[in-house]
Short mmCIF file of C-alpha atoms in Angstrom, two decimals:
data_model
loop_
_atom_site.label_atom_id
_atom_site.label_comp_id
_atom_site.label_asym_id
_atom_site.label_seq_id
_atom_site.Cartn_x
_atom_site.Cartn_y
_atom_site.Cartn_z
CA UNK G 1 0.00 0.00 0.00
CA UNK G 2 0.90 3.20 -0.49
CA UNK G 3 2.86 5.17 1.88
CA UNK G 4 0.20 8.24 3.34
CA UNK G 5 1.29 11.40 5.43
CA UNK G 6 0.62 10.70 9.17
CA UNK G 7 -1.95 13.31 9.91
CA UNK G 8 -3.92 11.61 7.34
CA UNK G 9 -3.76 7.91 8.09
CA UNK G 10 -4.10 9.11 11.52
CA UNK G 11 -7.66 10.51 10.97
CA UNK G 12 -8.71 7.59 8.99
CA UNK G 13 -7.28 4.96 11.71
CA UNK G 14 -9.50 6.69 14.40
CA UNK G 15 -12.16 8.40 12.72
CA UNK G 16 -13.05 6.56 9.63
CA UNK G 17 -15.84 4.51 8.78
CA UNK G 18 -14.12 1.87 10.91
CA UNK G 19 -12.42 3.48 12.54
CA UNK G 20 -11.32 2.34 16.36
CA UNK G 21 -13.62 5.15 17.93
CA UNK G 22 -16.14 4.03 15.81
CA UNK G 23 -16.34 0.71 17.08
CA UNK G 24 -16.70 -1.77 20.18
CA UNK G 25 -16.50 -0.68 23.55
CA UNK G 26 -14.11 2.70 22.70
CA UNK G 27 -11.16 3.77 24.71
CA UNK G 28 -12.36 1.96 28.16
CA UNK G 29 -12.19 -1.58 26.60
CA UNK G 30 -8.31 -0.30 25.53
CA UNK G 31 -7.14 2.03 28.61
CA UNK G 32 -8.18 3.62 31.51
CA UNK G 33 -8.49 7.52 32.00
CA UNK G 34 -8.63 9.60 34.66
CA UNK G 35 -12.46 9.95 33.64
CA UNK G 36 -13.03 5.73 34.74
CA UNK G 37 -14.04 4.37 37.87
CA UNK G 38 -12.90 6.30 41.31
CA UNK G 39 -10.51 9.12 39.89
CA UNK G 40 -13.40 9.95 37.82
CA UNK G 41 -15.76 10.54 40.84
CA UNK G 42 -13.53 12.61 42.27
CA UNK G 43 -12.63 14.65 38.89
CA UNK G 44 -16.32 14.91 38.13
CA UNK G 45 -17.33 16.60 41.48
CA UNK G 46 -13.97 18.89 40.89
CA UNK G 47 -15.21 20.18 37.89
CA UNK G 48 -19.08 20.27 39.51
CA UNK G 49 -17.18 22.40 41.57
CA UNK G 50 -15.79 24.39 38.99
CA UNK G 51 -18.81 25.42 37.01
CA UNK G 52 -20.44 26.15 40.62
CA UNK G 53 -17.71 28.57 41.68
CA UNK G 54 -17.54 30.29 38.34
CA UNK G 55 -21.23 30.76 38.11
CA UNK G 56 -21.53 28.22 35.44
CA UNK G 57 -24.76 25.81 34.66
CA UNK G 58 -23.72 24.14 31.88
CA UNK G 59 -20.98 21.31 31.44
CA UNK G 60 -20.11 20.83 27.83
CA UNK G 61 -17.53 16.76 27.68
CA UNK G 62 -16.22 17.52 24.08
CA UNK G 63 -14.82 13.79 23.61
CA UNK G 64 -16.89 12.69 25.88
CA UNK G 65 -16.36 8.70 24.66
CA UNK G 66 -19.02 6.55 26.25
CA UNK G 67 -20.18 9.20 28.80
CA UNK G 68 -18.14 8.17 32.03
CA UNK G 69 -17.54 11.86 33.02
CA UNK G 70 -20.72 12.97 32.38
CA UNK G 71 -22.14 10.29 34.64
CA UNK G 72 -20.08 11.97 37.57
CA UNK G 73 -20.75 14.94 36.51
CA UNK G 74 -24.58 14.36 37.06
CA UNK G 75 -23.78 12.54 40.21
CA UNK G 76 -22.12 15.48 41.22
CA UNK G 77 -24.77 17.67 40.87
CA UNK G 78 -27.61 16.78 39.01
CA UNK G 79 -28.97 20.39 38.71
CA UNK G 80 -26.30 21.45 35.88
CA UNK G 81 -27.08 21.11 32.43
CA UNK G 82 -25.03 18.58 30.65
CA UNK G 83 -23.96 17.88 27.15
CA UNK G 84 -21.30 15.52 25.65
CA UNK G 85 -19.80 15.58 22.29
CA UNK G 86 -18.35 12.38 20.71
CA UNK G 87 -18.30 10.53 17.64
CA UNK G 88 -20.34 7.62 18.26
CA UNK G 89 -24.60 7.88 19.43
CA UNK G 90 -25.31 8.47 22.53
CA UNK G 91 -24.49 6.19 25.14
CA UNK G 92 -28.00 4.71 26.86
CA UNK G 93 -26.56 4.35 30.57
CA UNK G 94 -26.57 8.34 30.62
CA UNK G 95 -29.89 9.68 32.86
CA UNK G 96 -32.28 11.26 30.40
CA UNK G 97 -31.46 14.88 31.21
CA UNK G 98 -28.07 14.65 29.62
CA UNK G 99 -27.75 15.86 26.01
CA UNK G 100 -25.53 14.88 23.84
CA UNK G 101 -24.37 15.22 20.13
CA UNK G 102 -22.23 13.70 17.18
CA UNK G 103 -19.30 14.93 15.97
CA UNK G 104 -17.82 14.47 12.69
CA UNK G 105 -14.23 13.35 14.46
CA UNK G 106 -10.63 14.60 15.12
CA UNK G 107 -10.80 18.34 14.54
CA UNK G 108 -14.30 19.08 13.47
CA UNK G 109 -17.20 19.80 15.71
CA UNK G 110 -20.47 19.82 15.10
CA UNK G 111 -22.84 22.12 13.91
CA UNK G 112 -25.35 22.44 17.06
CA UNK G 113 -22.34 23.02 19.51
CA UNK G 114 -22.67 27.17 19.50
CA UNK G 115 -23.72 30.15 20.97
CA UNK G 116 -22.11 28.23 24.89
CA UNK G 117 -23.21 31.03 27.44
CA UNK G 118 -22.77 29.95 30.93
CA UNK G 119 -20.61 26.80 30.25
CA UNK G 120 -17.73 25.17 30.94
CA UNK G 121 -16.84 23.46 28.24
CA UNK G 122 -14.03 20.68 29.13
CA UNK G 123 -11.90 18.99 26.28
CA UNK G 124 -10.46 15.87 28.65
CA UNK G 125 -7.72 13.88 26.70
CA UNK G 126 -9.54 15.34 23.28
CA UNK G 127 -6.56 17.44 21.69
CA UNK G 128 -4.59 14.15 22.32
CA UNK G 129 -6.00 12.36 19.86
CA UNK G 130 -7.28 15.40 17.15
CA UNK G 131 -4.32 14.57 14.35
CA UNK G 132 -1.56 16.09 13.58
CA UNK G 133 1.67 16.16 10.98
CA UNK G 134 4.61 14.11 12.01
CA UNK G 135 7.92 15.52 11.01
CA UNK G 136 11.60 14.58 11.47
CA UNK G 137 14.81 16.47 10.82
CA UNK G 138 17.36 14.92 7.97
CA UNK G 139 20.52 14.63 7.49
CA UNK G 140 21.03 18.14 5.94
CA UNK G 141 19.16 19.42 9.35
CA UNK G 142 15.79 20.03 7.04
CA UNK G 143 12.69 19.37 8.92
CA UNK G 144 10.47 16.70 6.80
CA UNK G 145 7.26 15.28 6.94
CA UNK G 146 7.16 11.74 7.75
CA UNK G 147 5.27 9.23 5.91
CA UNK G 148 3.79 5.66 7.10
CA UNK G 149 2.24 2.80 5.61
CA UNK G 150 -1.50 2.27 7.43
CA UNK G 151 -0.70 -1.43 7.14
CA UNK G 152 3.22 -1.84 7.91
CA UNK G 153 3.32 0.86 9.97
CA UNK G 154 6.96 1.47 7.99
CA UNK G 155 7.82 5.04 7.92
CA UNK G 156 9.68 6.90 5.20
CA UNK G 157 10.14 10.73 4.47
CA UNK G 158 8.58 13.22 2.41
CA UNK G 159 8.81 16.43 1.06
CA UNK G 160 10.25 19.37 3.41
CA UNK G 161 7.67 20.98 5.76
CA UNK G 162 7.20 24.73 4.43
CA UNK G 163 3.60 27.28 4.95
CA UNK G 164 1.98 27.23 8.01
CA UNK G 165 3.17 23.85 8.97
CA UNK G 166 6.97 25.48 9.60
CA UNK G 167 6.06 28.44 11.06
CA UNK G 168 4.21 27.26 13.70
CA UNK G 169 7.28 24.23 14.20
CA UNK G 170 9.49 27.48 13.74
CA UNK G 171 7.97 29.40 16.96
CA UNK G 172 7.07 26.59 19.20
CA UNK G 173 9.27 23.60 18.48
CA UNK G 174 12.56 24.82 16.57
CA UNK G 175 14.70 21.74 15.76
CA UNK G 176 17.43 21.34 13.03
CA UNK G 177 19.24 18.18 14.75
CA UNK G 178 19.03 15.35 12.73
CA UNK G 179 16.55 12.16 13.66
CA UNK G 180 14.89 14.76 16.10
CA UNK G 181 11.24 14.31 15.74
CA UNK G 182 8.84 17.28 16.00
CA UNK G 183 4.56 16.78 16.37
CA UNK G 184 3.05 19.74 14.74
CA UNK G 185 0.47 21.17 16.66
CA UNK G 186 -1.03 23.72 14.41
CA UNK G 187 -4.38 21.18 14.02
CA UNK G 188 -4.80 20.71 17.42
CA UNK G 189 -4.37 24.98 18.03
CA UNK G 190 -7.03 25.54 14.98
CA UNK G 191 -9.23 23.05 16.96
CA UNK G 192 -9.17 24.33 20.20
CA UNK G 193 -9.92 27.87 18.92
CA UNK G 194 -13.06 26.69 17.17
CA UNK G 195 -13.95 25.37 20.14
CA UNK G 196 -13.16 28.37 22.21
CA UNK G 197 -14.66 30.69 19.20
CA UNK G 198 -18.36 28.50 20.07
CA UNK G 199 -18.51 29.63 23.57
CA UNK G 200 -20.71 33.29 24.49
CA UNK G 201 -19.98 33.49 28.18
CA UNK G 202 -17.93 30.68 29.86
CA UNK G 203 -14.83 28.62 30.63
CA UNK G 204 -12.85 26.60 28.36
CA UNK G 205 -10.40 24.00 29.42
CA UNK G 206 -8.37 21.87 27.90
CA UNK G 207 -6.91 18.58 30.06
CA UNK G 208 -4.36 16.42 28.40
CA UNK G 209 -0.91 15.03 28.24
CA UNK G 210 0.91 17.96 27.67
CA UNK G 211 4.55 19.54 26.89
CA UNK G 212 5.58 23.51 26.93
CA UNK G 213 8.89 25.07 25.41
CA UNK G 214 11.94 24.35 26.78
CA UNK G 215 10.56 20.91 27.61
CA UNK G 216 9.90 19.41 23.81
CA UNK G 217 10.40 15.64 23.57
CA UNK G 218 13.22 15.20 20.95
CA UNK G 219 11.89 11.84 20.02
CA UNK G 220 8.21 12.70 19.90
CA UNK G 221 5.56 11.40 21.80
CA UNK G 222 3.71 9.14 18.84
CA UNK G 223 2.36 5.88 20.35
CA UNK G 224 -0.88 3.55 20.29
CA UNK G 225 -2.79 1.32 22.95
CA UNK G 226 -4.45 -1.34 22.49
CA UNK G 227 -6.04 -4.19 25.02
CA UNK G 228 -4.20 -2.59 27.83
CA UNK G 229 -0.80 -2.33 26.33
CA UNK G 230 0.86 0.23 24.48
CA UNK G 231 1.90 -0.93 21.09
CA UNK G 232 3.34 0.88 18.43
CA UNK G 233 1.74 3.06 16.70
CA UNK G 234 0.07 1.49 13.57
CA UNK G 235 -2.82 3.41 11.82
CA UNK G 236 -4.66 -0.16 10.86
CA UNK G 237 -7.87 0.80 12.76
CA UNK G 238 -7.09 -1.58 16.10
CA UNK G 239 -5.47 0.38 18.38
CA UNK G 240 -5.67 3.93 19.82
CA UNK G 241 -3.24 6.49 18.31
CA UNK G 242 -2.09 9.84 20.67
CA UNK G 243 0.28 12.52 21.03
CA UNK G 244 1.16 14.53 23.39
CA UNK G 245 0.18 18.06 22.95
CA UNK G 246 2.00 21.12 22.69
CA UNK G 247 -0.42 23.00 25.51
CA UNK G 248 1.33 26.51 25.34
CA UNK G 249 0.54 27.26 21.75
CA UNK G 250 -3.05 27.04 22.78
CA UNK G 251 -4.68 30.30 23.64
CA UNK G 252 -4.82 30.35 26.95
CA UNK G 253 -5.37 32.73 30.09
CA UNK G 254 -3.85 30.28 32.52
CA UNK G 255 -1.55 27.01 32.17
CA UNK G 256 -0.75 24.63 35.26
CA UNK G 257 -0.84 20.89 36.05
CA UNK G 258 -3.19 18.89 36.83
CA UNK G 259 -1.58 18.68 40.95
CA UNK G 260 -2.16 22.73 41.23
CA UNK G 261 -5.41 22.74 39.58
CA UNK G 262 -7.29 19.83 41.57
CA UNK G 263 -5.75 21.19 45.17
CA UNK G 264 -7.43 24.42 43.99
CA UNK G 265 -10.51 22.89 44.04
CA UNK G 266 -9.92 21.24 47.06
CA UNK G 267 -8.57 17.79 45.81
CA UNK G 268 -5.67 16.66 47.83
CA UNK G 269 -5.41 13.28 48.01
CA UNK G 270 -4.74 12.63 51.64
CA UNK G 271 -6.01 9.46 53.84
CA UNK G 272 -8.79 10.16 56.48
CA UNK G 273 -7.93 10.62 60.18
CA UNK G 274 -7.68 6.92 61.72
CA UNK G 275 -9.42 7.48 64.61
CA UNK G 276 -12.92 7.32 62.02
CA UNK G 277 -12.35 4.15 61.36
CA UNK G 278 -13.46 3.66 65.19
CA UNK G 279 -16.02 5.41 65.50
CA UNK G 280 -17.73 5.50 62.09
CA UNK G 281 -16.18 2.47 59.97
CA UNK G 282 -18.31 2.69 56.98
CA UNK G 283 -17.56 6.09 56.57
CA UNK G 284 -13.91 5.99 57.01
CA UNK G 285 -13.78 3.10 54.40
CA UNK G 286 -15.79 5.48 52.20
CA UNK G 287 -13.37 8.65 52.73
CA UNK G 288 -10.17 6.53 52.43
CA UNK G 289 -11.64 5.09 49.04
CA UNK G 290 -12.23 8.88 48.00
CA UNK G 291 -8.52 9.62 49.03
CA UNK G 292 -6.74 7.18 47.47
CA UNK G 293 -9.08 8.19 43.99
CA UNK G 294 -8.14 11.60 44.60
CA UNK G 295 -3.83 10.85 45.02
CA UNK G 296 -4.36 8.89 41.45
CA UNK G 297 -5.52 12.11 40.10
CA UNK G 298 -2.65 14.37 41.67
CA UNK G 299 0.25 11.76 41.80
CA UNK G 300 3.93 12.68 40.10
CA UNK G 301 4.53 10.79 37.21
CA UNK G 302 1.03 9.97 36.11
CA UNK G 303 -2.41 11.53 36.09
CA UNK G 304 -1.35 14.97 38.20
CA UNK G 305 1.25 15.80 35.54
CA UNK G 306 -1.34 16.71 33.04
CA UNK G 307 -1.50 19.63 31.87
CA UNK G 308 -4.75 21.97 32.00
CA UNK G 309 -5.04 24.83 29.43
CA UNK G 310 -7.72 27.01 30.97
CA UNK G 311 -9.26 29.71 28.63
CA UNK G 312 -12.37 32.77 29.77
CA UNK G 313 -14.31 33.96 27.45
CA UNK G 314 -16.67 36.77 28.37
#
């Protein structure tokens, strides 16, 4: 088969007719997120918490996959208005009251998602997996665009990266050492100001794996998961395909990690006083289960070293 410029057998591998977030169970059957299971209690009533403090009534999940967030979310507080965004139809475990809508996939966003006033709108592990070009330097030091084979996975380069493409890897990730890889975010900026462009009156943040100047990954971050191991990346269709994204090109008001935004909103992660276990056991077990949820989502090396992008509009 013919060799295909990553960006685009990227889009097809996970938004295509079969593509893997078209299909089966979605990311959950593949990986867990900090949106799954007890870190996702915890995040849901953070961002409750959130929208609450910022005067907000409406949660907008743009990638919302099969609803897991949302379902805290109306745990949380089941007065807020709540609306995912994904690619697939709408999940039927969500309560009634949730809305929800199809997107077209990667990038693009759909129609009905305008005129946000009073919402946070939360892109969790979204810009991730919106595609982008993959470039590497040569031997000459000129930055190229790399090619792969959707069924090989074999990579070869093409022509030299010029327009847009170079000026954005010119400002935010300037490389002329050779093998050096770079991920060019310019997609993933483009999306996130459509998004932020759709909102009236509101919050905008962005949650993902993340990178700033100064701190580029010379190798790139390109991988894939699938079953609950991470594979190499193939764009075939079977696995999940994410990079890490360049979160201070974004337009943003306010950048931190994940740590110094939960503890704002009163996530901390520490164990319950002992002396509840005595004299209220059930509710000691029940705090200490919350705790150890919460340390997941603030721990070094894991979920607290995301990055959130955090934009106000209005």
């Amino acid at each position: 088969m013919t060799s295909v410029a990553w960006q685009v057998a990227w889009q097809e591998a996970l938004y295509g007719p079969d593509g893997f977030y078209r299909s089966g169970s979605g990311p959950a059957g593949h990986f867990s997120t900090a949106t799954h299971g007890g870190p996702g209690e915890v995040l849901g009533a953070a961002l409750a918490r959130l929208a609450r403090d910022n005067g907000l009534t409406h949660v907008v999940d743009v990638g919302a996959g099969r609803g897991e967030l949302l379902g805290h979310l109306y745990a949380a507080e089941p007065a807020l208005r709540l609306t995912g965004v994904d690619v697939v139809a709408r999940p039927a475990s969500l309560a009634a009251s949730v809305a929800w809508l199809v997107a077209p996939g990667g990038p693009d966003l759909p129609d009905e998602l305008n005129h946000l006033d009073g919402a946070l709108v939360v892109a969790h592990e979204w810009l991730d997996v919106v595609p982008c070009p993959v470039a590497e330097v040569d031997d000459r030091g000129v930055l190229r665009h790399l090619l792969v084979d959707p069924v090989t996975g074999a990579e070869s380069r093409g022509d030299p990266v010029g327009g847009d493409d170079l000026d954005w890897a010119t400002a935010h990730w300037p490389t002329d050492t050779p093998g050096e890889r770079v991920e060019i975010g310019l997609p993933r900026d483009r999306a996130w100001a459509d998004l932020v462009s759709r909102v009236v009156r509101g919050v905008v943040v962005a949650v993902d794996y993340g990178h700033r100047g100064g701190d580029r990954p010379t190798a790139g971050t390109l991988t894939a998961y699938r079953r609950g191991q991470q594979v190499a990346p193939l764009p075939d269709g079977t696995c999940d395909l994410t990079a890490h994204v360049a979160m201070d090109s974004l337009d943003h008001d306010e950048l931190v990690d994940q740590r110094t935004a939960l503890r704002g909103l009163g996530v901390d992660g520490r164990t319950p006083p002992i002396e509840l276990a005595g004299s209220d056991p059930r509710a000691y077990l029940k705090a200490l289960a919350s705790g150890s949820a919460a340390a997941a989502l603030v721990a070094p090396g894991g979920f607290g070293d995301f990055l959130w992008a955090v934009k106000r509009v209005g």
